[in-house]
Amino acid sequence: MTAAEILRAARDPSFWRDKTKLAIGAGPNAAWSAPPAEGERSRLREEGWARIERIVPVDITNALAAGIRALHEANIPTPLVYVFDEPWQLAAGLLPTFDALVGAEAHVVRDIWAWLVPVGSRGWAPHRGVPDDIRDAHGGPSVINVWMALTDVTEQSACMNVVPIGRSNSIALPVPAGSLIAWNANVLHWGGAMEAGPPRISLSFTLQTMGARPTLGRGAIPTFEDRLDLAADMLVTYANVAGIASHDAWLEWARLWRGMRNARQ
């Protein structure tokens, strides 16, 4: 498809429903809510990272992984999974855990991504989400990156690596599907090499407890158009680090969509 064809098609929810078994317009899912995870809060504050294994039910992770896989097979960038309801239902269900981790009301900001990392590839290179110190007087971060494993992740299948606060050496963080890893956005982190096994599939959210970043509303389910806006913003923002070619039709769509939105505003 050309960027112009995508521009016409993408605004129609049926275009997306035909690609996966995920939903658009189903609304919030009140049937599932993750438990608080008080025990990891101190490690997030003191070492800059936290890990909670198997917090998300397998049916949810399987559905999201299948949706991301279907988009990848259709040559659609995987962050477009956020066009569907399920990632936002997941974020809403995880609010008790998010709040417990940060010790305050956590708000999801406009910063998301989803990955499918095949054998022979690797996760994103070492980077920090925020360069300036965002810790409070007690060491608690005001901006937190949350990464969700939708498939089992080992040290041979591109697991996350972080450099804890106060240390110079990194640690690898393999986790089973349905697990959450969170880190202070100042912490250096990266995805490892994908050496063996099925593709590593994951997605992320960024949280803040205070600050100037625009939020998506506490526990809110964004509208379909808001999701397209966000996906377009993310494709443009992370095109280089994600290795998206400048002539990619979906990246061209994202630029066109943003231009049309700005003109409307």
mmCIF file of C-alpha atoms in Angstrom:
data_model
loop_
_atom_site.group_PDB
_atom_site.id
_atom_site.type_symbol
_atom_site.label_atom_id
_atom_site.label_comp_id
_atom_site.label_asym_id
_atom_site.label_seq_id
_atom_site.Cartn_x
_atom_site.Cartn_y
_atom_site.Cartn_z
ATOM 1 C CA MET A 1 0.000 0.000 0.000
ATOM 2 C CA THR A 2 1.079 3.568 -0.651
ATOM 3 C CA ALA A 3 0.927 6.249 2.046
ATOM 4 C CA ALA A 4 -2.127 7.754 0.308
ATOM 5 C CA GLU A 5 -3.903 4.386 0.293
ATOM 6 C CA ILE A 6 -3.097 3.894 3.961
ATOM 7 C CA LEU A 7 -4.409 7.384 4.708
ATOM 8 C CA ARG A 8 -7.781 6.451 3.225
ATOM 9 C CA ALA A 9 -7.947 2.972 4.764
ATOM 10 C CA ALA A 10 -6.578 3.513 8.274
ATOM 11 C CA ARG A 11 -9.380 5.810 9.414
ATOM 12 C CA ASP A 12 -11.877 2.941 8.996
ATOM 13 C CA PRO A 13 -12.001 0.579 12.026
ATOM 14 C CA SER A 14 -12.968 -2.315 9.744
ATOM 15 C CA PHE A 15 -9.549 -2.088 8.073
ATOM 16 C CA TRP A 16 -7.975 -2.949 11.425
ATOM 17 C CA ARG A 17 -10.543 -5.537 12.492
ATOM 18 C CA ASP A 18 -9.812 -7.469 9.301
ATOM 19 C CA LYS A 19 -6.140 -7.765 10.282
ATOM 20 C CA THR A 20 -6.416 -9.341 13.737
ATOM 21 C CA LYS A 21 -8.859 -10.835 16.232
ATOM 22 C CA LEU A 22 -8.400 -7.830 18.532
ATOM 23 C CA ALA A 23 -11.251 -5.405 19.208
ATOM 24 C CA ILE A 24 -12.052 -1.783 18.494
ATOM 25 C CA GLY A 25 -14.926 -0.165 20.343
ATOM 26 C CA ALA A 26 -15.466 -2.826 23.008
ATOM 27 C CA GLY A 27 -14.711 -0.330 25.781
ATOM 28 C CA PRO A 28 -13.064 -1.032 29.152
ATOM 29 C CA ASN A 29 -12.630 -4.574 30.387
ATOM 30 C CA ALA A 30 -13.742 -4.657 34.006
ATOM 31 C CA ALA A 31 -13.249 -8.402 34.385
ATOM 32 C CA TRP A 32 -9.558 -8.258 35.250
ATOM 33 C CA SER A 33 -7.470 -6.117 37.567
ATOM 34 C CA ALA A 34 -3.886 -6.829 38.554
ATOM 35 C CA PRO A 35 -2.967 -7.060 42.250
ATOM 36 C CA PRO A 36 -0.807 -4.376 43.874
ATOM 37 C CA ALA A 37 2.886 -5.246 44.100
ATOM 38 C CA GLU A 38 4.159 -3.410 47.153
ATOM 39 C CA GLY A 39 7.309 -5.510 47.496
ATOM 40 C CA GLU A 40 8.952 -4.202 44.354
ATOM 41 C CA ARG A 41 8.550 -0.520 45.179
ATOM 42 C CA SER A 42 11.684 -0.376 47.338
ATOM 43 C CA ARG A 43 13.839 -1.966 44.622
ATOM 44 C CA LEU A 44 12.520 0.502 42.045
ATOM 45 C CA ARG A 45 13.438 3.338 44.401
ATOM 46 C CA GLU A 46 16.832 1.999 45.524
ATOM 47 C CA GLU A 47 18.138 0.148 42.462
ATOM 48 C CA GLY A 48 16.060 1.769 39.739
ATOM 49 C CA TRP A 49 14.246 -1.351 38.492
ATOM 50 C CA ALA A 50 11.515 -3.824 39.455
ATOM 51 C CA ARG A 51 10.299 -7.170 38.132
ATOM 52 C CA ILE A 52 6.898 -8.797 38.680
ATOM 53 C CA GLU A 53 6.492 -12.202 37.072
ATOM 54 C CA ARG A 54 3.288 -13.657 35.581
ATOM 55 C CA ILE A 55 1.100 -10.740 36.623
ATOM 56 C CA VAL A 56 -1.049 -10.750 33.458
ATOM 57 C CA PRO A 57 -3.331 -13.717 32.652
ATOM 58 C CA VAL A 58 -2.154 -15.923 29.795
ATOM 59 C CA ASP A 59 -5.270 -15.359 27.677
ATOM 60 C CA ILE A 60 -4.546 -11.619 27.601
ATOM 61 C CA THR A 61 -0.873 -12.018 26.703
ATOM 62 C CA ASN A 62 -1.667 -14.622 24.059
ATOM 63 C CA ALA A 63 -4.274 -12.383 22.408
ATOM 64 C CA LEU A 64 -1.941 -9.389 22.309
ATOM 65 C CA ALA A 65 0.992 -11.461 21.059
ATOM 66 C CA ALA A 66 -1.183 -12.919 18.287
ATOM 67 C CA GLY A 67 -2.366 -9.435 17.332
ATOM 68 C CA ILE A 68 1.180 -8.084 17.092
ATOM 69 C CA ARG A 69 2.236 -11.138 15.100
ATOM 70 C CA ALA A 70 -0.659 -10.599 12.661
ATOM 71 C CA LEU A 71 0.292 -6.954 12.138
ATOM 72 C CA HIS A 72 3.911 -7.925 11.521
ATOM 73 C CA GLU A 73 2.839 -10.519 8.948
ATOM 74 C CA ALA A 74 0.725 -7.857 7.222
ATOM 75 C CA ASN A 75 3.780 -5.529 7.071
ATOM 76 C CA ILE A 76 2.137 -3.079 9.467
ATOM 77 C CA PRO A 77 4.422 -1.563 12.157
ATOM 78 C CA THR A 78 3.820 -3.345 15.442
ATOM 79 C CA PRO A 79 3.094 -0.142 17.474
ATOM 80 C CA LEU A 80 -0.183 0.052 15.544
ATOM 81 C CA VAL A 81 -1.437 -2.598 17.987
ATOM 82 C CA TYR A 82 -2.349 0.397 20.162
ATOM 83 C CA VAL A 83 -5.151 1.142 17.699
ATOM 84 C CA PHE A 84 -7.018 -1.751 19.346
ATOM 85 C CA ASP A 85 -8.765 -1.873 22.727
ATOM 86 C CA GLU A 86 -6.677 -4.584 24.368
ATOM 87 C CA PRO A 87 -3.481 -2.604 25.143
ATOM 88 C CA TRP A 88 -5.604 0.069 26.869
ATOM 89 C CA GLN A 89 -7.617 -2.536 28.756
ATOM 90 C CA LEU A 90 -4.292 -3.975 29.887
ATOM 91 C CA ALA A 91 -3.068 -0.571 31.115
ATOM 92 C CA ALA A 92 -6.342 0.054 32.959
ATOM 93 C CA GLY A 93 -6.175 -3.367 34.618
ATOM 94 C CA LEU A 94 -2.608 -2.724 35.733
ATOM 95 C CA LEU A 95 -3.378 0.579 37.474
ATOM 96 C CA PRO A 96 -3.293 -0.918 41.013
ATOM 97 C CA THR A 97 0.156 -2.340 40.264
ATOM 98 C CA PHE A 98 1.384 0.891 38.698
ATOM 99 C CA ASP A 99 0.207 2.888 41.717
ATOM 100 C CA ALA A 100 1.850 0.471 44.159
ATOM 101 C CA LEU A 101 5.145 0.613 42.279
ATOM 102 C CA VAL A 102 5.392 4.407 42.349
ATOM 103 C CA GLY A 103 3.614 5.010 45.649
ATOM 104 C CA ALA A 104 1.229 7.523 44.095
ATOM 105 C CA GLU A 105 -1.316 7.857 41.324
ATOM 106 C CA ALA A 106 0.386 6.750 38.117
ATOM 107 C CA HIS A 107 -0.635 8.348 34.830
ATOM 108 C CA VAL A 108 0.072 6.865 31.397
ATOM 109 C CA VAL A 109 1.781 9.405 29.136
ATOM 110 C CA ARG A 110 1.928 9.611 25.343
ATOM 111 C CA ASP A 111 4.912 7.297 24.956
ATOM 112 C CA ILE A 112 4.352 3.679 23.867
ATOM 113 C CA TRP A 113 5.839 1.006 21.628
ATOM 114 C CA ALA A 114 5.447 -2.668 20.708
ATOM 115 C CA TRP A 115 8.120 -5.079 19.455
ATOM 116 C CA LEU A 116 8.417 -8.291 17.518
ATOM 117 C CA VAL A 117 12.105 -9.266 17.532
ATOM 118 C CA PRO A 118 12.950 -12.220 15.235
ATOM 119 C CA VAL A 119 16.004 -14.471 15.366
ATOM 120 C CA GLY A 120 19.066 -12.677 14.024
ATOM 121 C CA SER A 121 17.859 -9.292 15.244
ATOM 122 C CA ARG A 122 18.046 -7.591 18.638
ATOM 123 C CA GLY A 123 16.192 -5.157 20.864
ATOM 124 C CA TRP A 124 16.867 -1.438 20.944
ATOM 125 C CA ALA A 125 20.412 -0.237 21.627
ATOM 126 C CA PRO A 126 21.437 1.079 25.093
ATOM 127 C CA HIS A 127 19.635 4.290 25.964
ATOM 128 C CA ARG A 128 17.960 6.249 28.761
ATOM 129 C CA GLY A 129 14.347 7.341 28.514
ATOM 130 C CA VAL A 130 15.030 10.650 30.281
ATOM 131 C CA PRO A 131 18.521 12.187 30.663
ATOM 132 C CA ASP A 132 17.737 14.548 33.566
ATOM 133 C CA ASP A 133 17.485 13.224 37.128
ATOM 134 C CA ILE A 134 13.791 12.601 37.843
ATOM 135 C CA ARG A 135 14.134 11.195 41.394
ATOM 136 C CA ASP A 136 12.499 12.808 44.411
ATOM 137 C CA ALA A 137 14.180 13.333 47.798
ATOM 138 C CA HIS A 138 13.581 9.679 48.705
ATOM 139 C CA GLY A 139 14.893 8.280 45.434
ATOM 140 C CA GLY A 140 11.472 7.629 43.928
ATOM 141 C CA PRO A 141 11.324 8.275 40.160
ATOM 142 C CA SER A 142 8.621 10.531 38.723
ATOM 143 C CA VAL A 143 8.883 8.910 35.263
ATOM 144 C CA ILE A 144 8.859 5.114 34.891
ATOM 145 C CA ASN A 145 9.145 2.896 31.833
ATOM 146 C CA VAL A 146 7.062 -0.294 32.001
ATOM 147 C CA TRP A 147 7.846 -3.183 29.635
ATOM 148 C CA MET A 148 5.514 -6.175 29.304
ATOM 149 C CA ALA A 149 6.661 -9.587 28.040
ATOM 150 C CA LEU A 150 3.950 -11.176 25.890
ATOM 151 C CA THR A 151 6.081 -14.258 25.191
ATOM 152 C CA ASP A 152 8.638 -16.097 27.333
ATOM 153 C CA VAL A 153 11.914 -14.152 27.251
ATOM 154 C CA THR A 154 15.307 -15.741 28.000
ATOM 155 C CA GLU A 155 18.868 -14.474 27.860
ATOM 156 C CA GLN A 156 19.057 -16.019 24.376
ATOM 157 C CA SER A 157 15.845 -14.345 23.210
ATOM 158 C CA ALA A 158 16.541 -10.627 23.551
ATOM 159 C CA CYS A 159 15.767 -10.154 27.246
ATOM 160 C CA MET A 160 15.987 -6.683 28.755
ATOM 161 C CA ASN A 161 19.235 -5.546 30.371
ATOM 162 C CA VAL A 162 19.556 -2.708 32.882
ATOM 163 C CA VAL A 163 22.352 -1.018 34.794
ATOM 164 C CA PRO A 164 21.035 -0.594 38.351
ATOM 165 C CA ILE A 165 21.534 2.712 40.135
ATOM 166 C CA GLY A 166 24.924 2.882 41.824
ATOM 167 C CA ARG A 167 26.431 0.064 39.753
ATOM 168 C CA SER A 168 28.599 -0.016 36.643
ATOM 169 C CA ASN A 169 27.724 -3.535 35.476
ATOM 170 C CA SER A 170 24.470 -4.587 33.838
ATOM 171 C CA ILE A 171 22.087 -7.373 34.777
ATOM 172 C CA ALA A 172 19.972 -9.458 32.391
ATOM 173 C CA LEU A 173 16.263 -9.823 33.196
ATOM 174 C CA PRO A 174 14.731 -12.947 31.610
ATOM 175 C CA VAL A 175 11.029 -13.359 32.393
ATOM 176 C CA PRO A 176 8.110 -15.623 31.471
ATOM 177 C CA ALA A 177 5.188 -14.346 29.403
ATOM 178 C CA GLY A 178 2.831 -12.079 31.316
ATOM 179 C CA SER A 179 5.622 -10.493 33.347
ATOM 180 C CA LEU A 180 6.300 -6.810 33.916
ATOM 181 C CA ILE A 181 9.651 -5.053 34.188
ATOM 182 C CA ALA A 182 9.715 -1.406 35.277
ATOM 183 C CA TRP A 183 12.630 0.978 35.577
ATOM 184 C CA ASN A 184 13.425 4.534 36.504
ATOM 185 C CA ALA A 185 13.495 6.371 33.160
ATOM 186 C CA ASN A 186 17.052 7.550 33.970
ATOM 187 C CA VAL A 187 18.325 3.964 34.027
ATOM 188 C CA LEU A 188 20.450 2.740 31.124
ATOM 189 C CA HIS A 189 18.692 -0.189 29.466
ATOM 190 C CA TRP A 190 18.594 -2.179 26.220
ATOM 191 C CA GLY A 191 17.266 -5.297 24.547
ATOM 192 C CA GLY A 192 19.673 -8.167 23.997
ATOM 193 C CA ALA A 193 20.375 -10.260 20.903
ATOM 194 C CA MET A 194 17.710 -12.628 19.601
ATOM 195 C CA GLU A 195 19.708 -15.844 19.167
ATOM 196 C CA ALA A 196 17.122 -18.636 19.264
ATOM 197 C CA GLY A 197 13.458 -19.449 19.647
ATOM 198 C CA PRO A 198 10.221 -17.849 18.451
ATOM 199 C CA PRO A 199 10.148 -14.036 18.102
ATOM 200 C CA ARG A 200 10.234 -11.984 21.283
ATOM 201 C CA ILE A 201 6.991 -10.026 21.497
ATOM 202 C CA SER A 202 6.470 -7.213 24.002
ATOM 203 C CA LEU A 203 4.953 -3.789 24.513
ATOM 204 C CA SER A 204 5.516 -0.809 26.769
ATOM 205 C CA PHE A 205 3.955 2.119 28.582
ATOM 206 C CA THR A 206 5.524 5.152 30.231
ATOM 207 C CA LEU A 207 4.155 6.430 33.535
ATOM 208 C CA GLN A 208 4.558 9.667 35.428
ATOM 209 C CA THR A 209 3.536 10.699 38.911
ATOM 210 C CA MET A 210 4.104 14.392 38.290
ATOM 211 C CA GLY A 211 5.440 16.464 35.434
ATOM 212 C CA ALA A 212 4.569 18.301 32.267
ATOM 213 C CA ARG A 213 4.231 15.395 29.827
ATOM 214 C CA PRO A 214 0.731 15.086 28.328
ATOM 215 C CA THR A 215 -1.148 12.120 29.801
ATOM 216 C CA LEU A 216 -3.822 9.879 28.331
ATOM 217 C CA GLY A 217 -6.182 10.144 31.277
ATOM 218 C CA ARG A 218 -6.107 7.932 34.317
ATOM 219 C CA GLY A 219 -7.470 4.548 33.325
ATOM 220 C CA ALA A 220 -9.068 6.079 30.238
ATOM 221 C CA ILE A 221 -9.592 4.219 26.962
ATOM 222 C CA PRO A 222 -8.504 6.652 24.194
ATOM 223 C CA THR A 223 -10.813 7.192 21.248
ATOM 224 C CA PHE A 224 -10.028 5.486 17.948
ATOM 225 C CA GLU A 225 -8.780 8.749 16.414
ATOM 226 C CA ASP A 226 -6.652 9.500 19.497
ATOM 227 C CA ARG A 227 -5.022 6.082 19.086
ATOM 228 C CA LEU A 228 -4.201 6.820 15.445
ATOM 229 C CA ASP A 229 -2.762 10.190 16.505
ATOM 230 C CA LEU A 230 -0.576 8.517 19.129
ATOM 231 C CA ALA A 231 0.618 5.761 16.782
ATOM 232 C CA ALA A 232 1.570 8.332 14.158
ATOM 233 C CA ASP A 233 3.468 10.370 16.747
ATOM 234 C CA MET A 234 5.384 7.304 17.925
ATOM 235 C CA LEU A 235 6.350 6.160 14.428
ATOM 236 C CA VAL A 236 7.831 9.574 13.684
ATOM 237 C CA THR A 237 9.480 9.897 17.114
ATOM 238 C CA TYR A 238 11.147 6.469 17.154
ATOM 239 C CA ALA A 239 11.670 5.782 13.441
ATOM 240 C CA ASN A 240 15.456 6.016 13.667
ATOM 241 C CA VAL A 241 15.958 3.919 16.790
ATOM 242 C CA ALA A 242 13.473 1.331 15.511
ATOM 243 C CA GLY A 243 15.188 1.118 12.142
ATOM 244 C CA ILE A 244 12.178 2.235 10.076
ATOM 245 C CA ALA A 245 13.315 3.340 6.609
ATOM 246 C CA SER A 246 12.622 6.993 5.771
ATOM 247 C CA HIS A 247 10.691 5.941 2.637
ATOM 248 C CA ASP A 248 8.528 3.372 4.458
ATOM 249 C CA ALA A 249 4.887 3.910 3.469
ATOM 250 C CA TRP A 250 3.676 3.688 7.060
ATOM 251 C CA LEU A 251 6.158 6.314 8.178
ATOM 252 C CA GLU A 252 5.017 8.510 5.292
ATOM 253 C CA TRP A 253 1.432 7.930 6.461
ATOM 254 C CA ALA A 254 2.401 8.982 9.991
ATOM 255 C CA ARG A 255 3.884 12.246 8.717
ATOM 256 C CA LEU A 256 0.804 12.925 6.569
ATOM 257 C CA TRP A 257 -1.584 12.090 9.412
ATOM 258 C CA ARG A 258 0.265 14.402 11.795
ATOM 259 C CA GLY A 259 0.266 17.186 9.221
ATOM 260 C CA MET A 260 -3.480 16.860 8.692
ATOM 261 C CA ARG A 261 -4.077 16.821 12.450
ATOM 262 C CA ASN A 262 -1.980 19.945 12.957
ATOM 263 C CA ALA A 263 -3.853 21.677 10.155
ATOM 264 C CA ARG A 264 -7.172 20.829 11.802
ATOM 265 C CA GLN A 265 -5.972 22.225 15.103
#
